[in-house]
Coordinates of C-alpha atoms in Angstrom, one line a residue:
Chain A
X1 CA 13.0 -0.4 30.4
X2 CA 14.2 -3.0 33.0
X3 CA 15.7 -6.3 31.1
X4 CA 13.0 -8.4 32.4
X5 CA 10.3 -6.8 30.7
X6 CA 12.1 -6.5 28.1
X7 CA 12.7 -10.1 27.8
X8 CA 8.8 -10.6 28.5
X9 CA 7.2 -8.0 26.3
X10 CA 9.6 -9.5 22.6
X11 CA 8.5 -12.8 24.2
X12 CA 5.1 -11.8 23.7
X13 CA 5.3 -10.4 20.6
X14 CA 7.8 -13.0 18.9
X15 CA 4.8 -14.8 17.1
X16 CA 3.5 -11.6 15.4
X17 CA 7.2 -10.6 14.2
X18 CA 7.5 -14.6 12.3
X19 CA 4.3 -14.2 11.1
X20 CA 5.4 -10.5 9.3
X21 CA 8.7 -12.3 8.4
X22 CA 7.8 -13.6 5.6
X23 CA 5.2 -11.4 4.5
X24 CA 7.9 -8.3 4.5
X25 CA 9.6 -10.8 2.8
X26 CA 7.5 -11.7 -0.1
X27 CA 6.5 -7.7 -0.2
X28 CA 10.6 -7.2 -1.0
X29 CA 10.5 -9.8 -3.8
X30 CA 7.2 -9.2 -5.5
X31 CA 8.6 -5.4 -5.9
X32 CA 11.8 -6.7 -6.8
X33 CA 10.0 -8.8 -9.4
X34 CA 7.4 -6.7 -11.1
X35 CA 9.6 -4.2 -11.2
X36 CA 12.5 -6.4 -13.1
X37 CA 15.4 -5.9 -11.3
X38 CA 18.2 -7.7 -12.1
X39 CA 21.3 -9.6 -11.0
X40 CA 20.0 -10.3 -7.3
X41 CA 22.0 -13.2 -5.9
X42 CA 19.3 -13.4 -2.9
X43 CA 17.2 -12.3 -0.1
X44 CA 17.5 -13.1 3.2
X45 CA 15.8 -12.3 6.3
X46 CA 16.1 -12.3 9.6
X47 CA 14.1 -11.7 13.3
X48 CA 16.6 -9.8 15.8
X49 CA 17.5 -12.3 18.7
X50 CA 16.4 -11.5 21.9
X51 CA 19.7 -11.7 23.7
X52 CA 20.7 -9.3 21.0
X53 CA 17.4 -7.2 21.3
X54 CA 17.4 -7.0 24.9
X55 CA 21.5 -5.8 24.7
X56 CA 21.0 -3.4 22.6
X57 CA 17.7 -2.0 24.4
X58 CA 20.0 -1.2 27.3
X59 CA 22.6 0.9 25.6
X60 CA 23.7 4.2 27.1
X61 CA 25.0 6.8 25.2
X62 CA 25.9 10.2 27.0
X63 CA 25.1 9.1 30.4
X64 CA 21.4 8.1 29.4
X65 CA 19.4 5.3 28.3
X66 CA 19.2 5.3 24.9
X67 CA 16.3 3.6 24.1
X68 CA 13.7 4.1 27.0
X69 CA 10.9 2.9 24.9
X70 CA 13.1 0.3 22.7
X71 CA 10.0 -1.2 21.4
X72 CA 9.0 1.8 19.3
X73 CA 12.9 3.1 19.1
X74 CA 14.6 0.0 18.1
X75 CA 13.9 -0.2 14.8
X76 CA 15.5 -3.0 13.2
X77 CA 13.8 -5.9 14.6
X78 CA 12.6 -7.5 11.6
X79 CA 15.9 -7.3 8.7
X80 CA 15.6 -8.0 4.8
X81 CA 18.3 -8.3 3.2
X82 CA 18.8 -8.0 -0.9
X83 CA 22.5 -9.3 -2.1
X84 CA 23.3 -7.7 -5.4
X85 CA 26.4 -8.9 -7.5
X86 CA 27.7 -5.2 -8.5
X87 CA 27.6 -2.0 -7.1
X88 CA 25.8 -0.8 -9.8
X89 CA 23.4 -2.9 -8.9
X90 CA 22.5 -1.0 -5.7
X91 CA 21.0 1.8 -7.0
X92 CA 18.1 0.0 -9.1
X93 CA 17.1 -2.4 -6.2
X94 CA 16.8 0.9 -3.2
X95 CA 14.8 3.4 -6.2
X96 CA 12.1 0.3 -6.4
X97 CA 12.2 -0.7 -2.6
X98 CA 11.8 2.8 -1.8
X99 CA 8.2 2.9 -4.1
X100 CA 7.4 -0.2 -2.6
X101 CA 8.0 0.7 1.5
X102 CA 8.1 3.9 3.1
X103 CA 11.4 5.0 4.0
X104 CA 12.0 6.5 7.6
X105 CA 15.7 6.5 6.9
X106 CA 18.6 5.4 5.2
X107 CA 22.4 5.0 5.8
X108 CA 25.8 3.9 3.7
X109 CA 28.1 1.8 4.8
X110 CA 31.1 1.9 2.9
X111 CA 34.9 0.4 3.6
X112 CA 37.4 3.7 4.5
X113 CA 39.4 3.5 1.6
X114 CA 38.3 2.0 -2.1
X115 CA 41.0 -0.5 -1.5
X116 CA 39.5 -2.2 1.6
X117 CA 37.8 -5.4 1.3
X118 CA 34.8 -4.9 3.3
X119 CA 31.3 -4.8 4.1
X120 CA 29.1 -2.4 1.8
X121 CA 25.7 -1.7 1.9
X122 CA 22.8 0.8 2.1
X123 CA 20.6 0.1 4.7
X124 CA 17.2 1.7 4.7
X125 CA 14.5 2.0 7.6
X126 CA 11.3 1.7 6.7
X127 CA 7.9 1.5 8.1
X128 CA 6.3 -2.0 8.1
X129 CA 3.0 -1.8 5.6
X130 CA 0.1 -0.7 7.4
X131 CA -2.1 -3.8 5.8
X132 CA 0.5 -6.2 7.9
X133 CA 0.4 -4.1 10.9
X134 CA -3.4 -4.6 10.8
X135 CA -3.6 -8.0 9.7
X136 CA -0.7 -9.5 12.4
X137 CA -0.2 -6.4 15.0
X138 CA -3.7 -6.4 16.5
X139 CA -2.2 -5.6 19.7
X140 CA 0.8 -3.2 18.5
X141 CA -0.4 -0.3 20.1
X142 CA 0.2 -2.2 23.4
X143 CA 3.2 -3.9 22.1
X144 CA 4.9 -0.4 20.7
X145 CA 5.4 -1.9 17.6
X146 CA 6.2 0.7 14.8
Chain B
X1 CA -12.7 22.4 29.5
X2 CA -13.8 19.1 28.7
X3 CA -15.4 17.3 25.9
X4 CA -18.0 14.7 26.0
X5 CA -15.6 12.3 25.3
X6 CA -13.5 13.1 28.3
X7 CA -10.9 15.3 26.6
X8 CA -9.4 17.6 28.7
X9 CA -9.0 20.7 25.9
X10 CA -5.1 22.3 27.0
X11 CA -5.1 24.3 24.1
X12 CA -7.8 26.0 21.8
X13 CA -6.3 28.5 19.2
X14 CA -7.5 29.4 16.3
X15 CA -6.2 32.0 13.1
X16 CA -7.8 33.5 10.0
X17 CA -5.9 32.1 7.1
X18 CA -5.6 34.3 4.2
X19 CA -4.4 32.6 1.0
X20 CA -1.0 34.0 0.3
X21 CA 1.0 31.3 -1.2
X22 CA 3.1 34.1 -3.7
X23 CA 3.3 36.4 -1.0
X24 CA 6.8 37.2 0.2
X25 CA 7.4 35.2 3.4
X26 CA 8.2 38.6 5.4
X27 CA 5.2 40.2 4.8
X28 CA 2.8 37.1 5.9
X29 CA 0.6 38.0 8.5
X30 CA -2.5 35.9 9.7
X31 CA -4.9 37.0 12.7
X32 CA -4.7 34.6 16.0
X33 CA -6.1 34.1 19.1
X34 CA -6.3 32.0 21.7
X35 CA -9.8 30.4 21.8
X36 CA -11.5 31.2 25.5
X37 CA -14.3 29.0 27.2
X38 CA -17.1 31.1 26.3
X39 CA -16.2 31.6 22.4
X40 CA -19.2 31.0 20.2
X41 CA -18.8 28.1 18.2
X42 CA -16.6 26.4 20.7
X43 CA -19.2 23.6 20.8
X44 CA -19.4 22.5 18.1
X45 CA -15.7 22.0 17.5
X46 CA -15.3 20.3 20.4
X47 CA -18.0 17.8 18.7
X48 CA -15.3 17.7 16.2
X49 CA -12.5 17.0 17.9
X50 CA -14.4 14.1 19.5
X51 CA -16.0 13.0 16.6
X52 CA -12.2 12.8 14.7
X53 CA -11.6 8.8 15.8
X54 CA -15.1 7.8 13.9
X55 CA -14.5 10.2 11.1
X56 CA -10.9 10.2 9.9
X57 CA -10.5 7.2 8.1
X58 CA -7.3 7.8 6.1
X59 CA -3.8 7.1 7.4
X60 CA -1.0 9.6 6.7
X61 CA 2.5 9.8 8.2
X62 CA 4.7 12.4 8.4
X63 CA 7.7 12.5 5.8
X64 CA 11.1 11.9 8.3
X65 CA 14.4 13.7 7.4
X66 CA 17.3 11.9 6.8
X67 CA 17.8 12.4 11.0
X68 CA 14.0 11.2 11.7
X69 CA 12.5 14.5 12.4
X70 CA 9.6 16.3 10.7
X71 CA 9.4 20.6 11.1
X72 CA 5.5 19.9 11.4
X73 CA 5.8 16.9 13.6
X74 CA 8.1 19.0 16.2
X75 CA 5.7 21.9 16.5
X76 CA 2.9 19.5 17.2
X77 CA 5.1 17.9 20.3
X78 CA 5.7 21.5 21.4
X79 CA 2.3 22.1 21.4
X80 CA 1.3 19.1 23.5
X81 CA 4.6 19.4 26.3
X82 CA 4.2 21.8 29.1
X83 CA 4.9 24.8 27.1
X84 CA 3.7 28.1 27.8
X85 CA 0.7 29.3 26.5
X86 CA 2.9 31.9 24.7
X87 CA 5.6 29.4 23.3
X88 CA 2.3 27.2 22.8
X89 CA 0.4 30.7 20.9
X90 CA 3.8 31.4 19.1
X91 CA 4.1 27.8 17.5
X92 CA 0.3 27.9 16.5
X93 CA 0.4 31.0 14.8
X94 CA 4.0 29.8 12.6
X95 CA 1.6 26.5 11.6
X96 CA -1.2 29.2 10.7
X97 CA 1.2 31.3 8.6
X98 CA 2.6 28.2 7.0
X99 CA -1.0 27.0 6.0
X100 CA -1.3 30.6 4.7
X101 CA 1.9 30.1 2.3
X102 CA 0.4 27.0 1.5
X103 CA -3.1 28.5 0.6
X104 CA -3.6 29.7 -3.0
X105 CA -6.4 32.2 -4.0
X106 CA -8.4 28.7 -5.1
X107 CA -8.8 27.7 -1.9
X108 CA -9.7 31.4 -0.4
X109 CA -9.6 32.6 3.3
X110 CA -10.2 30.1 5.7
X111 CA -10.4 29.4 9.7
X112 CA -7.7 27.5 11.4
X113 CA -8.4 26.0 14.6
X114 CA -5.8 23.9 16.5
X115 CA -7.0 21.8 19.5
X116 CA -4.7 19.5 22.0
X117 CA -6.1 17.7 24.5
X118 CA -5.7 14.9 27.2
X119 CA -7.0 12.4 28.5
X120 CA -5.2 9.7 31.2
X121 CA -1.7 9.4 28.9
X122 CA -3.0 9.7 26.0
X123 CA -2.6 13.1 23.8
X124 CA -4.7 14.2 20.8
X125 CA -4.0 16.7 18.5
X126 CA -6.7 18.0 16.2
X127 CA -5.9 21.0 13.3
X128 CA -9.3 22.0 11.4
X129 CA -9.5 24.0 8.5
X130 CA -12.9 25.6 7.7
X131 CA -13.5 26.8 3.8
X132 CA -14.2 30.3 3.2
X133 CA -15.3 33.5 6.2
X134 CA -19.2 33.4 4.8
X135 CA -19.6 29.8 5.9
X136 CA -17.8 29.8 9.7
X137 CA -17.2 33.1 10.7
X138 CA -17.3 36.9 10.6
X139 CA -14.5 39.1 10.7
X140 CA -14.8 41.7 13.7
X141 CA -12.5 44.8 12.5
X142 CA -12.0 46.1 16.1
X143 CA -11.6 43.5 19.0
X144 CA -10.1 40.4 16.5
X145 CA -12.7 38.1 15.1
X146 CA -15.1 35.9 16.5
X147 CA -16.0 31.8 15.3
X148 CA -19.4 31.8 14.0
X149 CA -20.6 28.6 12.7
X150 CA -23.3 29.4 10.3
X151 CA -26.3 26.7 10.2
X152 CA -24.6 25.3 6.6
X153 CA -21.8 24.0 8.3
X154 CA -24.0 21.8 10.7
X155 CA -25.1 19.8 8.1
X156 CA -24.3 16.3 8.5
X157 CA -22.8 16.2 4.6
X158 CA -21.4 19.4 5.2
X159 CA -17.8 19.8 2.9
X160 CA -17.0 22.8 4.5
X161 CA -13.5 21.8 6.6
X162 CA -11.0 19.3 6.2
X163 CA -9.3 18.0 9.8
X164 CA -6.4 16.1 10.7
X165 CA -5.9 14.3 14.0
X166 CA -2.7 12.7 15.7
X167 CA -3.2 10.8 19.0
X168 CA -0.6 9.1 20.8
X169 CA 0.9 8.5 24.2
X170 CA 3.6 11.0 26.1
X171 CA 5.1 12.0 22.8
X172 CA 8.5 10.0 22.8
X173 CA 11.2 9.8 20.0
X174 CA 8.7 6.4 18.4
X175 CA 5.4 8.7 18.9
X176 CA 3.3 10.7 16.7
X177 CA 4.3 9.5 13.7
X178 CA 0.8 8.4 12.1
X179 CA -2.5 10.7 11.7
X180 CA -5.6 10.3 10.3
X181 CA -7.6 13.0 7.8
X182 CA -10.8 13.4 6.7
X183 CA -11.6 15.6 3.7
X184 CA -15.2 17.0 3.7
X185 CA -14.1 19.1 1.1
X186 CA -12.7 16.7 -1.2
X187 CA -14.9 16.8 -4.3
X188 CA -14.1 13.2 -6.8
X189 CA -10.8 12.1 -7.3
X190 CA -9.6 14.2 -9.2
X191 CA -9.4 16.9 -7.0
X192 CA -5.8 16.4 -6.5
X193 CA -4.7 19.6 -5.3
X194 CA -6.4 20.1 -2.0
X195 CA -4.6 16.8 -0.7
X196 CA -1.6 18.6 -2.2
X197 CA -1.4 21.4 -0.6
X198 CA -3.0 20.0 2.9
X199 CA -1.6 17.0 3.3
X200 CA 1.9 17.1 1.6
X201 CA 2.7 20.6 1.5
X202 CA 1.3 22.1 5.1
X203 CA 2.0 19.1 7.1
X204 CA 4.5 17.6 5.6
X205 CA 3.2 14.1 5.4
X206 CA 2.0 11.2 2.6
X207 CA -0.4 8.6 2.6
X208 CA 0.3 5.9 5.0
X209 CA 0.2 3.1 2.3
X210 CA 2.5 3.4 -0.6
X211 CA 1.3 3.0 -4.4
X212 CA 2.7 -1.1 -4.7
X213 CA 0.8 -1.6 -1.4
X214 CA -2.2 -0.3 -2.3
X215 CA -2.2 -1.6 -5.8
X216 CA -1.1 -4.9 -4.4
X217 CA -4.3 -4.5 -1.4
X218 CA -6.8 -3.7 -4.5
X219 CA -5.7 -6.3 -6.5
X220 CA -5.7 -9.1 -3.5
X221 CA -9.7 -7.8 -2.9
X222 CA -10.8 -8.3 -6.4
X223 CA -9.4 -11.7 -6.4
X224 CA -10.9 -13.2 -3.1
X225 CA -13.6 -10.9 -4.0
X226 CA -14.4 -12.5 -7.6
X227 CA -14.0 -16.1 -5.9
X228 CA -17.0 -15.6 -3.5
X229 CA -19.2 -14.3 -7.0
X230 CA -21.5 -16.5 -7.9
X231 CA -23.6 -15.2 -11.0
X232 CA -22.1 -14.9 -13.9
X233 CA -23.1 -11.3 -14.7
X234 CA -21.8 -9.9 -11.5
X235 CA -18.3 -11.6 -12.3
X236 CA -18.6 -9.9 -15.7
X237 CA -19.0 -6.6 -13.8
X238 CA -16.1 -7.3 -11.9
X239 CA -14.3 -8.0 -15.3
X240 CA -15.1 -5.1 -16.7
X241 CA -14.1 -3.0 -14.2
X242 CA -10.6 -4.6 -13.7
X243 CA -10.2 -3.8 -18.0
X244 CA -11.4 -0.3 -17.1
X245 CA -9.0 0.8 -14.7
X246 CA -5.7 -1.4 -16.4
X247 CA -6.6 0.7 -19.3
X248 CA -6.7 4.0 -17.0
X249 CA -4.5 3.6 -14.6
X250 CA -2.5 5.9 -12.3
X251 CA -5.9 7.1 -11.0
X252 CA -5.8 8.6 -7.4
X253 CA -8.6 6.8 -4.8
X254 CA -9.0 4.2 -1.8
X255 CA -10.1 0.7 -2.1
X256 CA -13.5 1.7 -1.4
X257 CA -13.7 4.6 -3.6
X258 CA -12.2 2.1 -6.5
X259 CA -15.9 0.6 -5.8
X260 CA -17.7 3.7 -6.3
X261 CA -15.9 5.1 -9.5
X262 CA -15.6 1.7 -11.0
X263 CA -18.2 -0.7 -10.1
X264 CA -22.0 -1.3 -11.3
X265 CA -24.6 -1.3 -8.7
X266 CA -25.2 -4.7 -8.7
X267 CA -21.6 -5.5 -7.0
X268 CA -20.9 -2.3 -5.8
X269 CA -22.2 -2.5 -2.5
X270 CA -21.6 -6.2 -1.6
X271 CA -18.2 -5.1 -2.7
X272 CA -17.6 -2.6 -0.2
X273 CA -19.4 -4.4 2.3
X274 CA -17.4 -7.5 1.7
X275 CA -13.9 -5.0 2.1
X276 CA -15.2 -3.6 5.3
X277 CA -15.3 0.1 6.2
X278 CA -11.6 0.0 7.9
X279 CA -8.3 2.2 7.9
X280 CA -6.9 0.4 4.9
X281 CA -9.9 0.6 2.6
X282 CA -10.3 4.1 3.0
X283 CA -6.9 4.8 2.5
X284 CA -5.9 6.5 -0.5
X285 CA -3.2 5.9 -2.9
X286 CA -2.1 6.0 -6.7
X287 CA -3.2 2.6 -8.9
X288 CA 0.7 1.3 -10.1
X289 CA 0.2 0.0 -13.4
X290 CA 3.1 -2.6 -13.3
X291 CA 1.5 -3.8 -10.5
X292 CA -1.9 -3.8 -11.1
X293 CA -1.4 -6.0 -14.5
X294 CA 1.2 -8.1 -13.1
X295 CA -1.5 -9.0 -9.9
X296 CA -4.3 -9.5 -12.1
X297 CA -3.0 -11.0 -14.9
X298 CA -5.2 -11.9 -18.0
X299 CA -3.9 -14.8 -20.3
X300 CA -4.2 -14.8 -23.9
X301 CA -4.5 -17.6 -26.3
X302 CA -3.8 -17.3 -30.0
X303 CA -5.1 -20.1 -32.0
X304 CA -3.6 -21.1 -34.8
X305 CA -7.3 -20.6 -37.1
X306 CA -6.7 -16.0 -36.1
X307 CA -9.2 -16.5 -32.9
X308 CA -7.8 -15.1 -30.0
X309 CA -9.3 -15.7 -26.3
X310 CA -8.6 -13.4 -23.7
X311 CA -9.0 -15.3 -19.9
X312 CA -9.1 -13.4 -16.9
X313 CA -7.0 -16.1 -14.6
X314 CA -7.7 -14.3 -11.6
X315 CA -11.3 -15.3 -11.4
X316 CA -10.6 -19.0 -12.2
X317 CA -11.3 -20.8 -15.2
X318 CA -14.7 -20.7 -14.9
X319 CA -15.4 -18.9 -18.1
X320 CA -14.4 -21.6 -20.8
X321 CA -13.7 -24.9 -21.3
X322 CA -10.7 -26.6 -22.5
X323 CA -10.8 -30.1 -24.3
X324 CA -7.9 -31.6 -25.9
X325 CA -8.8 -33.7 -29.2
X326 CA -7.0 -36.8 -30.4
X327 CA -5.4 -34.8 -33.7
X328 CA -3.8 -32.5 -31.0
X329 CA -5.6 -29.5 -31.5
X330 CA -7.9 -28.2 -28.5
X331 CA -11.4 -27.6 -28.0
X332 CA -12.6 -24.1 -26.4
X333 CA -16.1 -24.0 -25.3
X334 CA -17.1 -20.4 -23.7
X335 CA -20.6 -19.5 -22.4
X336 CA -21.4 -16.3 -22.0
X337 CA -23.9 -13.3 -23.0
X338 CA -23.0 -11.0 -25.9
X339 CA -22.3 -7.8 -24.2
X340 CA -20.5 -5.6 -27.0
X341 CA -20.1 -6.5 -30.8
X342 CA -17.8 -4.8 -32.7
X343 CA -16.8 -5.0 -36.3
X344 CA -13.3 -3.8 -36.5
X345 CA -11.7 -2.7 -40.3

């Protein structure tokens, strides 16, 4: 997809993604809640930029386009994030999200070696609730939304 | 061929299902053929396959691997690409023999019908099952068999198939992820196993909402619902049903079945008419408990004389009063008719 409609197609669709925002949002922390999880420092949440939407929509990878339909293959353009003081902590927090969503996919990222101070995390794909996609994606057919 | 909806039919195949779910894989064997223009019966599927958007109500989606793919989901994009109708014949009959490993002697020998079809971009895939050879069609020993739709299954209540449809554009990596079912032959919701072994165990796939959601989707309906209530006995109803089901929970049904299993006439139908008739309501999925009682929450008072009051908050504090007296104490005035008494020893 050329960059210009990429640019104008998240433009028109930038309103519906901050209205889900924080209805994804308070989905995450209502599970988190009933469900009792502890020790969860905090949530954040975040709406992919479009300069970093629209770069990432024209990645090639062997020698083709890797996204020709980015909206429907790009599929982290609403984040949630749960921060979690211990490791241990991870486990409890992905069992009830994964009741609460339904995963598509999931992926560790861990440092090389045990000794490495860096980034960890588990990062699951899941499908956006089909009561939000009715309520705020009237028009996601059109807009590939998924 | 074309159907009234202006579906362009590119493939019509259809295979007698026996049950053989204990039978060794190696020695499944199911009867196909590739349905023709002139087959008898081809009609009235065709009615079906137009009829699907209107009737299938429920959302599934199929269950991705850990590398986003789905065995069931990949035979259905074979079937709609430009395939051969031998690669095309060749992937129908491995879905009919994996419905016939799926297929218990319970659910007896059944008709299995696949149609694809096109219209401008958009694809549709439709997979049919019809219950049992005396109601759709006779076997013919010598020259395969032949679809005969017996008058039964004309019936507008008819229970005799169950069908599945996907619909999409050009099927891309994003597409053909979401379907919708109808069960004709889903009897109460109990009948657990028939979703089972249709939804979840042939084609791979779960119900588009998960339990939270749903539970979370209920609960948000009974509260806006109970606000619009204005007599006193209908929000009782409504009371009563939400004690019912938190004290059987884990119950398998959709919003608007909830309103059929749970409800009293008298609310039932303004109910499901205030909930609408729409993709969400119809879609089925497991009451949580945790969530249920946590979304529609009932507060308790102990009083210091052994009376206990038990409110309902999510309708409002409409059903008592509360008066605070100079000693300190407080003043609890409820209003209501006696509905059960109970001595308790």
């Amino acid at each position: 997809m050329e960059i210009a409609e990429v640019i104008q197609k998240y433009d028109s669709i930038r309103n519906e993604l901050d209205l889900l925002l924080p209805e994804i949002r308070d989905n995450v922390f209502s599970c988190l809640k009933i469900k009792k999880v502890e020790h969860i420092d905090h949530i954040a949440s975040r709406i992919k930029s479009r300069d970093s939407f629209v770069e990432k929509s024209q990645k090639i990878e062997d020698e083709k386009t890797k996204y020709p339909n980015p909206f429907k293959e790009i599929q982290d353009l609403i984040g949630i994030r749960v921060i979690v003081y211990f490791l241990s902590d991870v486990a409890p927090v992905v069992e009830v999200l994964e009741k609460g969503f339904r995963r598509i996919e999931e992926k560790d990222f861990v440092p090389e070696t045990p000794k490495d101070f860096d980034y960890q995390g588990k990062h699951i794909i899941a499908m956006i609730p089909p009561e939000l996609l009715v309520k705020y994606c009237t028009a996601s057919d059109e807009n590939g939304i998924s | 061929m074309t159907t009234e909806s202006g579906f362009e039919i590119c493939f019509s195949f259809g295979a007698v299902v026996p049950p053989l779910k204990l039978i060794d894989e190696t020695e499944l064997a199911v009867e196909t053929k590739v349905l023709q223009e002139n087959e008898p019966g081809l009609d009235y599927l065709l009615k079906i396959f137009d009829k699907t958007t209107s009737d299938c109500k429920i959302t599934i989606n199929f269950i991705a691997d850990d590398n986003q793919n789905n065995e069931i989901r990949s035979k259905m994009i074979g079937l709609l690409s430009d395939n051969e109708i031998d690669k095309k014949t060749e992937i129908g009959t491995e879905l009919a023999k994996r419905l016939s490993k799926m297929t218990d002697e319970r659910n007896k020998y059944g008709l299995f019908i696949i149609l694809i079809g096109k219209k401008a971009q958009t694809y549709r895939a439709v997979l049919i099952r019809f219950k049992g050879e005396e109601v759709v069609y006779k076997k013919q020993m010598t020259d395969g068999f032949v679809i005969e739709i017996l008058k039964e299954a004309y019936s507008k209540n008819s229970k005799h198939y169950k069908v599945v449809y996907f619909e999409d554009q050009v099927a891309e990596r994003g597409n053909f992820w979401t379907g919708y079912v109808l069960d004709r032959q889903k009897q109460g919701k109990k009948n657990l196993e028939v979703s089972e072994y249709w939804i979840k165990d042939f084609l791979l796939c779960e119900y588009a909402m998960t339990d939270i959601q749903g539970t979370r989707k209920l609960a948000e309906e009974i509260k806006q619902f109970g606000s619009k209530l204005e007599n006193v006995e209908d929000k009782i109803a409504l009371v009563e049903a939400v004690v019912n089901l938190r004290n059987n929970p884990e119950q398998e049904f959709s919003i608007l079945q909830f309103a059929d299993e749970f409800l009293p006439a008298n609310i039932r139908y303004q109910f499901k008419e205030f909930v609408g008739d729409d993709e969400i309501s119809n879609t089925v999925f497991n009451v949580e408990e945790e969530t249920f009682k946590h979304e529609l929450v009932f507060k308790t008072i102990k009083l210091d004389n052994q009376i206990s009051l038990s409110i309902p908050t999510f309708m409002g504090n409409e059903f008592f009063e509360e008066r605070l007296l100079n000693d300190g104490r407080k003043e609890f005035t409820v209003t209501g008719r006696v509905i059960n008494l109970k001595f308790t020893k």
